[in-house]
Amino acid sequence: MNLISKFIASGLACGMVLASTSLARADEATSRSNGIIFRIENIKPITNEEGMTSQCEFYVTVYNRMDKDVKEAELSLAWTDNVSAKYKVENNKLQVEKDKEKAKFVVSKTVTLKEIAPHQQKSFKEVVDTDKCFLLFDQVEYKVPSCFAGGDDVKMKNNKRMSNGSCTGMFDYINSQNPEYYSEFKDVPESDLQKMAEEQDKSETQAIEDLYKSTVENMDKVSKNLRKIR
């Protein structure tokens, strides 16, 4: 490893340590006892045909502490890398990007959480398009655009939901610096995680098939009505 590579590598390591330290302080407060906590785990690189990392696999594990089930929630995750884009090598010389905004590199992923029973834990397998799997450790920012719990009155207009649900503000992220990461979640064997992922894929495939079937049936009805009008 040459001097420039070592410098960049040490900068990355330093950035990760600083991020972990600040997050550890931020998570000193205990999460709410009647909310929804989640952690990110089992992060693995996925290599392409050339043997280079092109994607990262991970699991979002959710523990629903509420007395009602989570029917469906949308979880928007974002990881910001302030180091990798800051340094680049041009003509064998190290260039430093001084503009903080230009130096930022953001990886994002939207996760759909479904059917989490009260006081139960559930894991969801996800894949994000990035070769920077180290970003997924502990430094995530998140938003919950929608969360519908059991009993929510879901109003629709023009095939769109008119509300965001009742549990959007109930989520707490637990990172590995927080003792709750180890005390509040039940560790799940790799085989069980894989089984959950397979069931998740089957559920999504069935949903697509049902949507296709419903669309075809609606088209048939429209065609029949048009023939009657003629």
Short mmCIF file of C-alpha atoms in Angstrom, two decimals:
data_model
loop_
_atom_site.label_atom_id
_atom_site.label_comp_id
_atom_site.label_asym_id
_atom_site.label_seq_id
_atom_site.Cartn_x
_atom_site.Cartn_y
_atom_site.Cartn_z
CA MET A 1 0.00 0.00 0.00
CA ASN A 2 1.50 3.35 -1.04
CA LEU A 3 1.58 6.47 1.12
CA ILE A 4 -1.47 8.04 -0.53
CA SER A 5 -3.55 4.88 -0.08
CA LYS A 6 -2.51 4.65 3.56
CA PHE A 7 -3.47 8.27 4.09
CA ILE A 8 -6.94 7.76 2.58
CA ALA A 9 -7.46 4.53 4.53
CA SER A 10 -6.49 6.17 7.81
CA GLY A 11 -8.85 9.06 7.03
CA LEU A 12 -11.72 6.62 6.47
CA ALA A 13 -10.98 4.83 9.72
CA CYS A 14 -10.80 8.09 11.62
CA GLY A 15 -14.13 9.21 10.15
CA MET A 16 -15.80 5.96 11.20
CA VAL A 17 -14.44 6.22 14.76
CA LEU A 18 -15.61 9.83 15.13
CA ALA A 19 -19.04 8.94 13.78
CA SER A 20 -19.39 6.01 16.18
CA THR A 21 -18.33 8.19 19.12
CA SER A 22 -20.86 10.93 18.40
CA LEU A 23 -23.65 8.41 17.86
CA ALA A 24 -22.83 6.68 21.12
CA ARG A 25 -23.39 9.96 22.95
CA ALA A 26 -26.60 10.62 21.06
CA ASP A 27 -28.02 7.25 22.08
CA GLU A 28 -27.45 7.58 25.83
CA ALA A 29 -31.18 8.19 26.37
CA THR A 30 -33.33 5.09 26.72
CA SER A 31 -35.77 4.45 23.87
CA ARG A 32 -39.49 4.71 24.57
CA SER A 33 -41.00 1.60 26.15
CA ASN A 34 -44.20 1.67 24.07
CA GLY A 35 -42.64 2.43 20.68
CA ILE A 36 -40.89 0.61 17.84
CA ILE A 37 -37.15 0.02 17.90
CA PHE A 38 -34.98 -1.22 15.05
CA ARG A 39 -31.38 -2.12 14.40
CA ILE A 40 -29.31 -2.86 11.28
CA GLU A 41 -27.30 -6.08 11.27
CA ASN A 42 -25.74 -8.91 9.23
CA ILE A 43 -24.10 -6.50 6.77
CA LYS A 44 -22.40 -8.36 3.93
CA PRO A 45 -20.76 -7.25 0.66
CA ILE A 46 -22.12 -8.64 -2.61
CA THR A 47 -19.56 -9.05 -5.38
CA ASN A 48 -20.14 -8.82 -9.13
CA GLU A 49 -18.78 -11.04 -11.91
CA GLU A 50 -15.43 -9.26 -11.71
CA GLY A 51 -15.13 -10.00 -7.99
CA MET A 52 -15.65 -6.35 -6.99
CA THR A 53 -18.12 -5.28 -4.31
CA SER A 54 -21.11 -3.68 -6.04
CA GLN A 55 -23.86 -4.00 -3.41
CA CYS A 56 -24.33 -4.52 0.31
CA GLU A 57 -26.80 -6.91 1.91
CA PHE A 58 -28.20 -6.18 5.36
CA TYR A 59 -31.13 -6.93 7.65
CA VAL A 60 -33.42 -4.45 9.39
CA THR A 61 -34.64 -6.07 12.60
CA VAL A 62 -37.69 -4.43 14.17
CA TYR A 63 -39.15 -4.96 17.64
CA ASN A 64 -42.71 -3.72 18.01
CA ARG A 65 -43.27 -2.73 21.65
CA MET A 66 -46.74 -1.35 20.97
CA ASP A 67 -49.95 -3.10 22.02
CA LYS A 68 -51.16 -3.04 18.40
CA ASP A 69 -49.64 -4.49 15.27
CA VAL A 70 -47.76 -2.59 12.59
CA LYS A 71 -49.67 -3.26 9.37
CA GLU A 72 -47.26 -1.47 7.06
CA ALA A 73 -44.56 1.17 7.48
CA GLU A 74 -42.13 2.91 5.16
CA LEU A 75 -38.64 3.47 6.58
CA SER A 76 -36.30 5.79 4.69
CA LEU A 77 -32.63 5.18 5.53
CA ALA A 78 -29.65 7.36 4.57
CA TRP A 79 -25.93 6.99 5.23
CA THR A 80 -23.57 9.94 4.66
CA ASP A 81 -19.89 9.44 3.88
CA ASN A 82 -17.95 12.65 4.53
CA VAL A 83 -14.55 11.15 3.84
CA SER A 84 -14.37 9.03 0.67
CA ALA A 85 -15.30 11.84 -1.74
CA LYS A 86 -13.04 14.29 0.07
CA TYR A 87 -9.82 12.75 -1.20
CA LYS A 88 -8.97 11.75 -4.76
CA VAL A 89 -5.78 11.08 -6.66
CA GLU A 90 -5.10 12.93 -9.91
CA ASN A 91 -1.79 12.69 -11.77
CA ASN A 92 -0.33 10.79 -8.81
CA LYS A 93 -1.12 13.72 -6.52
CA LEU A 94 -3.58 13.75 -3.63
CA GLN A 95 -6.36 16.28 -4.15
CA VAL A 96 -8.53 17.42 -1.22
CA GLU A 97 -12.08 18.64 -1.82
CA LYS A 98 -12.60 21.63 0.48
CA ASP A 99 -16.30 22.11 -0.30
CA LYS A 100 -18.11 20.07 2.38
CA GLU A 101 -21.23 19.60 0.26
CA LYS A 102 -19.25 18.29 -2.74
CA ALA A 103 -17.32 15.98 -0.43
CA LYS A 104 -20.52 14.34 0.80
CA PHE A 105 -21.59 10.97 -0.56
CA VAL A 106 -25.05 9.77 0.47
CA VAL A 107 -26.37 6.21 0.16
CA SER A 108 -30.13 5.79 0.61
CA LYS A 109 -32.64 2.97 0.82
CA THR A 110 -36.38 2.80 1.43
CA VAL A 111 -37.52 -0.26 3.39
CA THR A 112 -41.11 -1.48 3.59
CA LEU A 113 -42.00 -3.13 6.90
CA LYS A 114 -45.10 -5.32 7.01
CA GLU A 115 -47.20 -7.27 9.50
CA ILE A 116 -45.26 -6.92 12.76
CA ALA A 117 -47.33 -8.30 15.62
CA PRO A 118 -47.52 -6.55 19.04
CA HIS A 119 -44.49 -7.22 21.26
CA GLN A 120 -42.86 -9.26 18.49
CA GLN A 121 -39.63 -8.98 16.49
CA LYS A 122 -39.30 -9.33 12.74
CA SER A 123 -36.35 -9.07 10.32
CA PHE A 124 -36.37 -7.79 6.74
CA LYS A 125 -33.62 -8.57 4.22
CA GLU A 126 -32.52 -5.63 2.04
CA VAL A 127 -29.86 -4.80 -0.57
CA VAL A 128 -28.43 -1.34 -1.25
CA ASP A 129 -26.45 -0.27 -4.31
CA THR A 130 -23.06 0.78 -2.94
CA ASP A 131 -19.57 -0.65 -2.54
CA LYS A 132 -19.12 1.17 0.78
CA CYS A 133 -20.56 -1.41 3.16
CA PHE A 134 -18.71 0.19 6.09
CA LEU A 135 -21.19 3.08 5.89
CA LEU A 136 -24.01 0.86 7.12
CA PHE A 137 -22.40 0.45 10.55
CA ASP A 138 -24.05 2.69 13.14
CA GLN A 139 -24.29 6.01 11.27
CA VAL A 140 -27.74 5.95 9.71
CA GLU A 141 -30.21 8.80 9.49
CA TYR A 142 -33.85 7.83 9.11
CA LYS A 143 -37.35 9.10 8.46
CA VAL A 144 -40.71 7.34 8.65
CA PRO A 145 -42.94 8.78 5.91
CA SER A 146 -45.81 6.43 6.79
CA CYS A 147 -46.75 3.89 9.44
CA PHE A 148 -50.17 2.24 9.70
CA ALA A 149 -51.05 0.33 12.83
CA GLY A 150 -53.97 -1.97 13.61
CA GLY A 151 -57.16 0.03 13.92
CA ASP A 152 -55.99 2.95 11.77
CA ASP A 153 -58.67 4.44 9.55
CA VAL A 154 -57.03 4.38 6.11
CA LYS A 155 -58.76 6.85 3.82
CA MET A 156 -58.10 6.66 0.08
CA LYS A 157 -58.54 9.18 -2.73
CA ASN A 158 -57.56 8.53 -6.36
CA ASN A 159 -55.78 5.33 -5.22
CA LYS A 160 -53.64 7.35 -2.77
CA ARG A 161 -53.66 7.26 1.02
CA MET A 162 -54.83 10.52 2.56
CA SER A 163 -52.95 10.03 5.84
CA ASN A 164 -49.53 8.87 7.03
CA GLY A 165 -50.83 6.59 9.78
CA SER A 166 -50.68 6.80 13.56
CA CYS A 167 -47.20 5.41 14.31
CA THR A 168 -44.78 7.49 12.20
CA GLY A 169 -43.30 9.08 15.32
CA MET A 170 -42.88 5.86 17.29
CA PHE A 171 -39.56 4.66 15.84
CA ASP A 172 -36.19 4.63 17.63
CA TYR A 173 -32.96 3.49 15.97
CA ILE A 174 -30.66 1.41 18.17
CA ASN A 175 -27.00 1.28 17.16
CA SER A 176 -24.33 -1.10 18.40
CA GLN A 177 -23.06 1.45 20.94
CA ASN A 178 -26.40 1.29 22.75
CA PRO A 179 -26.80 -1.51 25.36
CA GLU A 180 -30.33 -2.08 24.07
CA TYR A 181 -28.83 -3.40 20.83
CA TYR A 182 -27.90 -6.52 22.80
CA SER A 183 -30.52 -6.60 25.57
CA GLU A 184 -33.76 -5.79 23.73
CA PHE A 185 -33.40 -7.88 20.57
CA LYS A 186 -33.41 -11.64 20.29
CA ASP A 187 -30.53 -12.93 18.18
CA VAL A 188 -31.85 -14.87 15.20
CA PRO A 189 -29.87 -17.76 13.61
CA GLU A 190 -28.65 -17.22 10.04
CA SER A 191 -30.90 -20.06 8.80
CA ASP A 192 -34.00 -18.39 10.28
CA LEU A 193 -33.05 -15.04 8.75
CA GLN A 194 -32.73 -16.69 5.34
CA LYS A 195 -36.13 -18.36 5.81
CA MET A 196 -37.69 -14.98 6.66
CA ALA A 197 -36.11 -13.49 3.53
CA GLU A 198 -37.53 -16.28 1.35
CA GLU A 199 -41.01 -15.78 2.84
CA GLN A 200 -40.65 -12.04 2.24
CA ASP A 201 -39.79 -12.67 -1.44
CA LYS A 202 -42.77 -15.04 -1.81
CA SER A 203 -45.08 -12.47 -0.24
CA GLU A 204 -43.88 -9.74 -2.62
CA THR A 205 -44.22 -12.07 -5.63
CA GLN A 206 -47.77 -12.99 -4.59
CA ALA A 207 -48.64 -9.30 -4.19
CA ILE A 208 -47.44 -8.59 -7.74
CA GLU A 209 -49.43 -11.55 -9.08
CA ASP A 210 -52.55 -10.41 -7.25
CA LEU A 211 -52.13 -6.87 -8.60
CA TYR A 212 -51.71 -8.21 -12.15
CA LYS A 213 -54.79 -10.42 -11.80
CA SER A 214 -56.84 -7.52 -10.43
CA THR A 215 -55.68 -5.25 -13.28
CA VAL A 216 -56.64 -7.83 -15.92
CA GLU A 217 -60.06 -8.35 -14.32
CA ASN A 218 -60.68 -4.58 -14.25
CA MET A 219 -59.66 -4.29 -17.91
CA ASP A 220 -62.09 -7.09 -18.80
CA LYS A 221 -64.89 -5.28 -16.97
CA VAL A 222 -64.10 -2.02 -18.78
CA SER A 223 -64.06 -3.84 -22.14
CA LYS A 224 -67.46 -5.47 -21.43
CA ASN A 225 -68.97 -2.10 -20.43
CA LEU A 226 -67.63 -0.48 -23.59
CA ARG A 227 -69.17 -3.24 -25.73
CA LYS A 228 -72.54 -2.67 -24.02
CA ILE A 229 -72.37 1.06 -24.73
CA ARG A 230 -71.69 0.39 -28.41
#
